[in-house]
Coordinates of C-alpha atoms in Angstrom, one line a residue:
Chain A
M74 CA 34.9 -54.7 -36.1
H75 CA 38.7 -54.7 -35.8
D76 CA 40.8 -57.7 -35.2
S77 CA 42.5 -57.4 -31.8
T78 CA 45.8 -57.1 -33.6
T79 CA 45.2 -54.1 -35.8
F80 CA 47.9 -52.1 -37.3
R81 CA 48.5 -48.4 -37.3
D82 CA 49.3 -46.4 -40.4
V83 CA 51.9 -48.1 -42.5
A84 CA 54.0 -45.0 -41.9
D85 CA 53.6 -45.3 -38.2
G86 CA 56.0 -48.2 -37.5
V87 CA 56.6 -51.2 -39.7
G88 CA 54.1 -53.9 -38.9
I89 CA 54.0 -53.3 -35.2
P90 CA 50.8 -54.5 -33.6
T91 CA 49.0 -51.6 -31.9
E92 CA 48.4 -53.6 -28.7
D93 CA 52.2 -53.7 -28.3
L94 CA 52.4 -49.9 -28.8
D95 CA 49.8 -49.3 -26.2
R96 CA 51.1 -51.6 -23.5
P97 CA 52.7 -49.7 -20.7
L98 CA 56.5 -49.7 -20.6
L99 CA 56.6 -49.2 -16.9
P100 CA 57.4 -50.5 -14.4
L101 CA 61.0 -50.9 -15.6
V102 CA 62.5 -53.8 -13.6
A103 CA 66.1 -54.9 -13.4
E104 CA 67.0 -57.9 -11.2
N105 CA 70.6 -59.0 -10.7
L106 CA 71.8 -56.7 -13.5
A107 CA 75.6 -56.6 -13.9
Y108 CA 78.1 -55.3 -16.3
S109 CA 81.7 -56.5 -15.9
V110 CA 84.9 -55.9 -17.6
D111 CA 87.7 -58.5 -16.9
D112 CA 85.7 -59.9 -14.1
R113 CA 85.4 -56.5 -12.4
A114 CA 81.8 -55.5 -11.9
L115 CA 81.4 -51.9 -13.0
V116 CA 77.7 -52.0 -12.4
D117 CA 76.1 -54.5 -10.1
I118 CA 72.4 -54.0 -9.3
R119 CA 70.6 -56.4 -7.1
S120 CA 67.1 -55.0 -7.8
L121 CA 65.8 -51.9 -9.3
T122 CA 62.2 -50.9 -10.1
L123 CA 61.3 -47.6 -11.8
R124 CA 57.6 -46.7 -11.8
D125 CA 55.5 -44.2 -13.6
G126 CA 55.7 -40.8 -12.0
G127 CA 58.0 -37.8 -11.5
P128 CA 61.6 -37.7 -12.6
T129 CA 64.0 -40.2 -11.2
V130 CA 67.5 -38.7 -10.7
I131 CA 70.5 -41.0 -10.5
L132 CA 73.2 -39.3 -8.3
G133 CA 76.7 -40.3 -7.4
P134 CA 80.3 -39.4 -7.7
N135 CA 82.4 -39.9 -10.8
G136 CA 82.9 -43.5 -11.8
A137 CA 80.0 -44.7 -9.7
G138 CA 78.5 -46.4 -12.8
K139 CA 75.6 -44.0 -13.4
S140 CA 76.1 -43.6 -17.1
L141 CA 76.7 -47.3 -17.6
L142 CA 73.5 -48.1 -15.8
L143 CA 71.6 -45.7 -18.0
R144 CA 73.1 -47.4 -21.1
L145 CA 72.2 -50.8 -19.8
L146 CA 68.6 -49.7 -19.1
H147 CA 68.3 -48.1 -22.6
G148 CA 69.8 -51.1 -24.2
L149 CA 72.9 -49.4 -25.7
I150 CA 75.1 -52.0 -24.1
E151 CA 74.4 -55.7 -23.2
P152 CA 74.6 -56.6 -19.6
T153 CA 77.0 -59.4 -18.6
K154 CA 74.3 -60.7 -16.3
G155 CA 70.6 -60.2 -15.9
E156 CA 68.1 -58.4 -18.1
V157 CA 65.9 -55.3 -18.0
L158 CA 62.1 -55.8 -18.2
F159 CA 59.7 -53.2 -19.4
G160 CA 56.1 -53.8 -18.2
G161 CA 57.2 -57.4 -17.6
R162 CA 58.7 -58.0 -21.0
P163 CA 62.3 -58.1 -22.1
A164 CA 63.3 -55.2 -24.4
D165 CA 62.7 -55.7 -28.1
E166 CA 62.9 -53.2 -31.0
T167 CA 59.4 -52.0 -30.4
I168 CA 60.1 -51.3 -26.7
R169 CA 63.4 -49.7 -27.5
R170 CA 61.7 -47.3 -30.0
R171 CA 59.5 -46.0 -27.2
Q172 CA 62.5 -44.7 -25.3
A173 CA 64.9 -41.9 -26.1
M174 CA 68.2 -40.6 -24.7
V175 CA 70.2 -37.4 -24.6
F176 CA 73.9 -37.7 -24.1
Q177 CA 76.3 -35.6 -22.2
R178 CA 77.9 -34.4 -25.4
P179 CA 75.1 -33.9 -27.9
V180 CA 75.5 -35.9 -31.0
L181 CA 74.1 -33.8 -33.8
L182 CA 74.0 -34.8 -37.4
R183 CA 76.0 -32.8 -39.9
R184 CA 72.8 -31.3 -41.2
S185 CA 70.6 -28.3 -40.4
V186 CA 68.7 -27.9 -37.2
A187 CA 65.4 -28.8 -38.8
A188 CA 66.9 -31.8 -40.6
N189 CA 68.1 -33.2 -37.3
V190 CA 64.5 -33.3 -36.0
D191 CA 63.3 -34.5 -39.3
Y192 CA 65.7 -37.4 -39.1
A193 CA 64.3 -38.6 -35.8
L194 CA 60.7 -38.3 -37.1
K195 CA 61.6 -40.2 -40.2
A196 CA 63.3 -42.9 -38.3
H197 CA 60.1 -43.4 -36.3
G198 CA 58.1 -43.7 -39.4
V199 CA 56.2 -40.4 -39.2
A200 CA 54.6 -39.7 -42.6
R201 CA 56.2 -36.9 -44.7
S202 CA 52.9 -34.9 -44.7
E203 CA 53.0 -34.7 -40.9
R204 CA 56.6 -34.1 -40.4
R205 CA 56.8 -30.4 -41.4
E206 CA 54.3 -29.3 -38.8
R207 CA 55.8 -31.5 -36.1
I208 CA 59.2 -30.0 -36.8
L209 CA 57.9 -26.5 -36.5
D210 CA 56.2 -27.4 -33.2
L211 CA 59.3 -29.0 -31.8
L212 CA 61.6 -26.2 -32.8
A213 CA 59.3 -23.7 -31.3
M214 CA 59.3 -25.8 -28.1
G215 CA 63.1 -25.7 -28.0
G216 CA 63.2 -22.0 -28.8
L217 CA 65.0 -22.8 -32.0
T218 CA 62.5 -21.6 -34.6
D219 CA 64.8 -18.9 -36.1
K220 CA 67.7 -21.3 -36.3
A221 CA 65.9 -24.0 -38.3
R222 CA 68.1 -23.7 -41.4
Q223 CA 71.4 -23.2 -39.6
P224 CA 73.9 -26.1 -39.5
A225 CA 73.2 -27.8 -36.2
R226 CA 76.7 -28.0 -35.1
T227 CA 77.2 -24.2 -35.3
L228 CA 74.7 -23.7 -32.5
S229 CA 75.8 -22.7 -29.0
G230 CA 76.3 -25.4 -26.4
G231 CA 72.9 -24.8 -24.8
E232 CA 71.1 -24.6 -28.1
Q233 CA 72.8 -27.9 -29.2
Q234 CA 71.6 -29.7 -26.1
R235 CA 68.1 -28.3 -26.4
L236 CA 68.0 -29.5 -30.0
A237 CA 69.2 -32.9 -28.9
L238 CA 66.4 -32.9 -26.3
V239 CA 63.6 -31.9 -28.7
R240 CA 64.9 -34.4 -31.2
A241 CA 64.6 -37.1 -28.5
L242 CA 61.1 -35.8 -27.7
A243 CA 60.1 -35.9 -31.4
T244 CA 59.7 -39.6 -31.0
E245 CA 57.2 -39.1 -28.2
P246 CA 59.1 -41.5 -25.9
D247 CA 57.5 -43.1 -22.9
V248 CA 60.8 -43.1 -21.1
L249 CA 63.5 -40.4 -21.6
F250 CA 67.0 -41.1 -20.4
L251 CA 69.3 -38.1 -19.8
D252 CA 73.0 -38.6 -19.2
E253 CA 74.4 -35.5 -17.5
P254 CA 73.0 -33.3 -20.3
T255 CA 73.8 -30.0 -18.7
A256 CA 77.3 -30.9 -17.4
S257 CA 79.1 -28.4 -19.6
L258 CA 76.4 -25.7 -19.9
Y259 CA 76.2 -22.2 -18.2
P260 CA 73.4 -21.5 -15.7
G261 CA 71.1 -19.7 -18.2
A262 CA 71.3 -22.7 -20.6
I263 CA 70.8 -25.1 -17.8
K264 CA 67.6 -23.3 -16.7
A265 CA 66.2 -23.4 -20.3
F266 CA 67.0 -27.1 -20.6
E267 CA 65.5 -28.0 -17.2
A268 CA 62.3 -26.2 -18.2
L269 CA 62.0 -28.5 -21.2
V270 CA 62.6 -31.5 -19.0
R271 CA 59.8 -30.4 -16.7
D272 CA 57.5 -30.0 -19.7
A273 CA 58.3 -33.5 -20.8
D274 CA 57.6 -34.8 -17.3
R275 CA 54.2 -33.0 -17.2
A276 CA 53.4 -34.4 -20.6
G277 CA 53.7 -37.9 -19.1
T278 CA 57.2 -38.9 -20.2
K279 CA 59.1 -40.8 -17.5
V280 CA 62.3 -38.9 -17.0
V281 CA 65.4 -40.8 -15.8
M282 CA 68.3 -38.5 -15.4
V283 CA 71.9 -38.9 -14.4
T284 CA 73.6 -35.9 -12.8
Q285 CA 76.5 -35.1 -10.5
D286 CA 74.9 -31.7 -9.7
I287 CA 73.1 -31.9 -6.4
G288 CA 71.4 -28.6 -7.0
Q289 CA 69.9 -30.0 -10.2
A290 CA 68.7 -33.1 -8.4
R291 CA 67.0 -31.0 -5.8
R292 CA 65.3 -28.9 -8.5
L293 CA 64.1 -31.8 -10.6
A294 CA 64.0 -35.1 -8.7
D295 CA 60.9 -36.7 -7.5
E296 CA 62.9 -39.8 -6.6
V297 CA 66.7 -40.2 -6.1
I298 CA 68.8 -43.2 -6.8
F299 CA 72.3 -42.9 -5.2
M300 CA 75.0 -45.0 -6.7
Y301 CA 78.5 -45.6 -5.4
R302 CA 81.1 -48.0 -6.7
G303 CA 78.7 -49.7 -9.2
K304 CA 76.0 -50.4 -6.7
I305 CA 72.7 -48.7 -5.8
V306 CA 73.3 -47.6 -2.2
E307 CA 70.0 -45.8 -1.8
K308 CA 66.7 -45.2 -3.5
S309 CA 64.2 -43.0 -1.9
A310 CA 61.8 -40.0 -2.4
A311 CA 63.8 -36.9 -3.1
A312 CA 62.8 -35.1 0.1
T313 CA 63.8 -38.1 2.2
F314 CA 67.1 -38.4 0.4
F315 CA 68.2 -34.8 0.9
D316 CA 66.9 -34.5 4.5
A317 CA 68.0 -37.7 5.8
P318 CA 70.3 -39.8 3.6
A319 CA 70.6 -43.3 5.0
S320 CA 74.1 -44.3 4.0
D321 CA 77.5 -42.7 4.9
A322 CA 78.4 -42.3 1.3
A323 CA 75.2 -40.4 0.5
R324 CA 75.5 -38.3 3.6
Q325 CA 79.0 -37.2 2.6
F326 CA 77.9 -36.6 -1.0
V327 CA 74.9 -34.4 0.0
A328 CA 77.1 -32.6 2.5
G329 CA 79.4 -31.7 -0.5
D330 CA 82.3 -33.8 0.7
L331 CA 84.6 -35.3 -2.0
L332 CA 83.8 -39.0 -2.4
I333 CA 86.6 -41.1 -4.0
Chain B
M130 CA 116.7 -24.3 -76.0
Q131 CA 115.3 -22.5 -79.0
D132 CA 113.4 -25.7 -79.8
F133 CA 111.9 -25.7 -76.4
A134 CA 110.8 -22.1 -76.5
D135 CA 109.2 -22.7 -79.9
S136 CA 107.4 -25.7 -78.7
F137 CA 106.1 -23.8 -75.7
L138 CA 104.7 -21.1 -77.9
L139 CA 103.2 -23.7 -80.2
A140 CA 101.6 -25.4 -77.1
I141 CA 100.0 -22.2 -76.0
G142 CA 98.8 -21.6 -79.5
L143 CA 97.2 -25.1 -79.6
I144 CA 95.4 -24.5 -76.3
L145 CA 94.1 -21.0 -77.2
S146 CA 93.1 -21.9 -80.8
G147 CA 90.9 -24.7 -79.6
D148 CA 92.8 -27.3 -81.6
A149 CA 90.3 -30.1 -82.4
E150 CA 92.7 -33.0 -81.9
L151 CA 93.9 -31.6 -78.6
W152 CA 90.5 -31.1 -77.2
A153 CA 89.2 -34.5 -78.4
I154 CA 92.1 -36.1 -76.4
V155 CA 91.2 -34.0 -73.3
L156 CA 87.5 -34.8 -73.5
L157 CA 88.2 -38.5 -73.9
S158 CA 90.5 -38.4 -70.9
L159 CA 87.9 -36.7 -68.8
R160 CA 85.2 -39.1 -70.0
V161 CA 87.2 -42.2 -69.2
S162 CA 88.5 -41.0 -65.8
L163 CA 85.2 -39.5 -64.7
T164 CA 83.3 -42.6 -65.6
A165 CA 85.9 -44.8 -63.9
V166 CA 85.6 -42.7 -60.7
L167 CA 81.8 -42.9 -60.8
V168 CA 81.8 -46.7 -61.1
A169 CA 84.6 -46.9 -58.5
A170 CA 82.5 -44.8 -56.1
V171 CA 79.4 -47.0 -56.6
I172 CA 81.5 -50.0 -55.6
G173 CA 84.1 -48.5 -53.2
M174 CA 81.8 -46.3 -51.0
P175 CA 79.4 -49.0 -49.8
L176 CA 82.3 -51.5 -49.5
G177 CA 84.3 -49.0 -47.4
A178 CA 81.2 -48.2 -45.3
L179 CA 80.5 -51.9 -44.7
L180 CA 84.1 -52.5 -43.7
A181 CA 83.7 -49.7 -41.2
V182 CA 80.5 -50.7 -39.6
G183 CA 80.3 -54.4 -40.3
R184 CA 81.4 -57.1 -37.8
F185 CA 82.3 -60.3 -39.6
P186 CA 85.2 -62.8 -39.7
G187 CA 88.1 -61.9 -42.0
K188 CA 87.3 -58.1 -41.8
Q189 CA 90.8 -57.2 -40.7
T190 CA 92.3 -59.2 -43.6
I191 CA 90.1 -57.4 -46.1
I192 CA 91.0 -54.0 -44.7
V193 CA 94.7 -54.8 -45.0
L194 CA 94.2 -56.1 -48.5
V195 CA 92.2 -53.0 -49.6
N196 CA 94.9 -50.7 -48.1
A197 CA 97.6 -52.7 -49.9
L198 CA 95.7 -52.4 -53.2
M199 CA 95.8 -48.6 -53.0
G200 CA 99.4 -48.8 -54.1
L201 CA 98.8 -51.2 -57.0
P202 CA 101.3 -50.6 -59.8
P203 CA 99.3 -49.3 -62.8
V204 CA 101.3 -51.4 -65.3
V205 CA 100.4 -54.6 -63.4
V206 CA 96.7 -53.6 -63.4
G207 CA 97.0 -53.0 -67.1
L208 CA 98.6 -56.4 -67.6
M209 CA 95.9 -58.2 -65.6
V210 CA 93.0 -56.4 -67.3
Y211 CA 94.8 -57.1 -70.7
L212 CA 94.9 -60.8 -69.9
M213 CA 91.2 -60.8 -68.9
L214 CA 90.1 -59.0 -72.0
S215 CA 92.4 -60.5 -74.6
N216 CA 90.9 -62.9 -77.1
S217 CA 92.2 -65.9 -75.2
G218 CA 91.1 -64.4 -71.8
P219 CA 87.9 -65.2 -69.9
L220 CA 86.3 -62.0 -71.0
G221 CA 87.7 -62.0 -74.6
V222 CA 84.3 -62.7 -76.0
L223 CA 83.2 -59.2 -75.1
Q224 CA 85.8 -57.7 -77.5
L225 CA 86.6 -54.8 -75.2
L226 CA 90.4 -54.7 -75.6
Y227 CA 91.7 -51.4 -77.1
T228 CA 88.4 -49.6 -76.4
P229 CA 87.7 -46.7 -74.0
T230 CA 85.7 -49.3 -72.0
A231 CA 88.8 -51.3 -71.3
M232 CA 90.5 -48.2 -70.1
I233 CA 87.6 -47.4 -67.8
I234 CA 87.8 -51.0 -66.4
A235 CA 91.5 -50.6 -65.7
Q236 CA 91.0 -47.3 -63.9
V237 CA 88.1 -48.7 -61.9
V238 CA 90.5 -51.4 -60.6
L239 CA 93.0 -48.8 -59.7
V240 CA 90.7 -46.3 -58.1
T241 CA 88.2 -48.5 -56.2
P242 CA 90.7 -49.5 -53.5
I243 CA 91.5 -45.8 -52.9
I244 CA 87.9 -44.8 -52.5
A245 CA 87.1 -47.9 -50.4
A246 CA 90.0 -47.3 -48.1
L247 CA 89.4 -43.6 -47.6
T248 CA 85.6 -44.2 -47.2
R249 CA 86.3 -46.8 -44.5
Q250 CA 88.5 -44.3 -42.6
V251 CA 85.9 -41.5 -42.8
I252 CA 83.0 -43.7 -41.9
E253 CA 84.8 -45.4 -39.0
G254 CA 85.5 -42.1 -37.4
L255 CA 82.0 -40.9 -37.9
D256 CA 80.5 -44.1 -36.6
A257 CA 82.5 -43.9 -33.4
E258 CA 80.7 -40.6 -32.8
Y259 CA 77.3 -41.5 -34.1
A260 CA 76.8 -45.2 -33.1
E261 CA 75.1 -44.7 -29.7
Q262 CA 72.9 -41.9 -30.9
L263 CA 71.7 -43.8 -34.0
R264 CA 71.1 -46.9 -31.9
S265 CA 69.1 -44.8 -29.5
L266 CA 67.0 -43.6 -32.4
G267 CA 66.2 -47.2 -33.3
I268 CA 68.5 -47.3 -36.4
S269 CA 70.2 -50.7 -37.0
R270 CA 73.9 -51.0 -37.8
L271 CA 73.2 -51.7 -41.5
D272 CA 70.6 -48.9 -41.8
S273 CA 73.1 -46.5 -40.4
V274 CA 75.3 -46.8 -43.5
P275 CA 73.3 -44.3 -45.7
T276 CA 73.3 -41.8 -42.8
L277 CA 77.0 -42.1 -42.2
L278 CA 77.7 -41.8 -46.0
W279 CA 75.6 -38.6 -46.2
D280 CA 77.0 -37.0 -43.1
G281 CA 80.6 -37.8 -44.3
R282 CA 79.8 -36.3 -47.7
Y283 CA 82.5 -33.6 -47.6
A284 CA 85.3 -36.0 -46.6
L285 CA 84.0 -38.5 -49.2
M286 CA 84.0 -35.9 -51.9
T287 CA 87.7 -35.4 -51.1
A288 CA 88.1 -39.2 -51.5
L289 CA 86.5 -39.0 -54.9
L290 CA 88.8 -36.2 -55.9
A291 CA 91.8 -38.2 -54.8
G292 CA 90.6 -41.1 -56.9
F293 CA 90.1 -38.8 -59.9
G294 CA 93.6 -37.4 -59.5
R295 CA 95.0 -40.9 -59.6
A296 CA 92.9 -41.9 -62.7
I297 CA 93.5 -38.9 -64.8
A298 CA 97.3 -38.9 -64.2
E299 CA 97.8 -42.6 -64.8
V300 CA 99.5 -43.9 -68.0
G301 CA 100.7 -47.5 -67.5
A302 CA 97.4 -49.3 -67.4
V303 CA 95.5 -47.3 -70.1
I304 CA 98.4 -47.6 -72.6
I305 CA 98.4 -51.4 -72.2
V306 CA 94.6 -52.0 -72.5
G307 CA 93.8 -49.0 -74.6
G308 CA 96.7 -49.3 -77.1
N309 CA 97.0 -45.5 -77.6
I310 CA 95.1 -45.7 -80.9
N311 CA 94.7 -42.3 -82.5
H312 CA 91.1 -40.9 -82.3
V313 CA 90.0 -44.0 -80.3
T314 CA 91.9 -44.6 -77.1
R315 CA 94.5 -41.8 -77.1
V316 CA 94.3 -39.9 -73.8
M317 CA 96.4 -37.1 -72.4
T318 CA 99.0 -39.2 -70.6
T319 CA 99.5 -41.7 -73.4
T320 CA 99.7 -38.9 -76.0
I321 CA 102.3 -37.1 -73.9
A322 CA 104.4 -40.3 -73.7
L323 CA 104.1 -41.0 -77.5
E324 CA 104.6 -37.4 -78.7
T325 CA 107.6 -36.8 -76.5
S326 CA 109.3 -40.0 -77.9
K327 CA 108.5 -38.7 -81.4
G328 CA 110.0 -35.3 -80.6
N329 CA 106.6 -33.5 -81.1
L330 CA 106.9 -31.4 -77.9
A331 CA 104.2 -28.9 -78.7
L332 CA 101.3 -31.2 -78.3
A333 CA 102.9 -33.0 -75.3
L334 CA 103.5 -29.7 -73.6
A335 CA 100.0 -28.4 -74.2
L336 CA 98.5 -31.6 -72.8
G337 CA 101.0 -31.4 -69.9
A338 CA 99.8 -27.9 -69.1
I339 CA 96.2 -29.0 -69.1
L340 CA 97.0 -31.9 -66.8
I341 CA 98.7 -29.6 -64.4
L342 CA 95.7 -27.2 -64.6
I343 CA 93.4 -30.1 -63.7
A344 CA 95.6 -31.1 -60.8
V345 CA 95.5 -27.6 -59.5
A346 CA 91.7 -27.5 -59.9
V347 CA 91.3 -30.8 -58.1
N348 CA 93.5 -29.5 -55.2
A349 CA 91.6 -26.2 -55.1
S350 CA 88.3 -28.0 -54.9
V351 CA 89.6 -30.1 -52.0
S352 CA 90.7 -27.0 -50.2
L353 CA 87.3 -25.2 -51.0
L354 CA 85.4 -28.3 -49.8
G355 CA 87.4 -28.3 -46.6
T356 CA 86.7 -24.6 -45.9
T357 CA 83.0 -25.0 -46.6
A358 CA 82.8 -28.0 -44.4
R359 CA 84.5 -26.3 -41.5
Q360 CA 82.4 -23.2 -41.8
S361 CA 79.2 -25.3 -41.4
A362 CA 80.9 -27.5 -38.8
Y363 CA 80.3 -30.4 -41.1
A364 CA 83.9 -31.4 -41.4

């Protein structure tokens, strides 16, 4: 009955063919991806493939290029060389809108908690009639129901980061990038945040998380990518990485030595 | 000294008795300056926001120009608008010289650069904070402008008040293009200038007092806005 290129609700994305919306975003493949400043390669990746599955955690010392790699994958910065393919296709607006990111310092709009979630839903073309219910669900998920009307930036650090996470999840992303989101949180807040990340993972969202916290990597990772000086030194299943890291740098990092 | 004291008492009397002439002048002043600020905001805010988020050749030159225009001498603006609106000028056919509309135009020219420059500063700061997050949410640079304007609303209201302060206190431009015609284009500042030269200090003092009250009210509003913004962490 329908043409192969049907369109969802007008409100559900502006003229985006449904077949594009349904095509898998993974595997995410980057070949010869580099980002350089003044001829100095800050990120230099020969080959990286991220498949559907449990969380991928990117580990490494300060300045290893972890956050830059995440920004390159998410399309926030343009690579100097190479490109990132999603399901075999270069990223376009449709593909970008199926990803979300939470930053180390949450960037909350100067509006109420509920309005922050509403903004993301609206940006993704969710109809007004649906938004109210979705906001309530998402705030309940983040444990923020009783703070709905509070100015977002008056929340505690942990609450702010949970709000940033549920706002990212509001868009029902296929891939969720997390850039050291718990770096400045206390243990209780980290636990609550990690529980939400696990829920997202169980719901089928591919989680790609940068952290310097080995404990957090042990708790969450299904797969570990270890970066050092802009390069991927190791990529292996979490158990393998923690039991028998292959490179010297990773061995020192896992042992808790200071890597410079 | 006795004269001065008498004038002062007379001035208070004028204000308290609700003198029709005095209040007509005050209302005209408010109408002209508020309209000018409104028009300047409609032009200056999007312009300032585009200068903040846009990337185009000549941007830096325009920014320097807008900043320089903030300090435009009102009499020069008055002269330019006069030349445009006079019978032999390009807009002479509109017959706007010596009308409140001419005064509004002059004040728009004075206030727009102030609002545009302050808006650019506010939006540039906010954009530095928001850019990656909005990009991540799939918002384009241009589409981010309304978001940035709304989230900068407290700081932008301060910019509007600064513009209003400039407009209401200004005399040089409106006296040239308005002509200070009684019951038509006579506003607070031009009346003060005229009545002082005529030695009629009572009306001048009364209007001066009202102008100072307005200045205090504007500053109190700026301070209140700042406090409200900080309390909600919206500053």
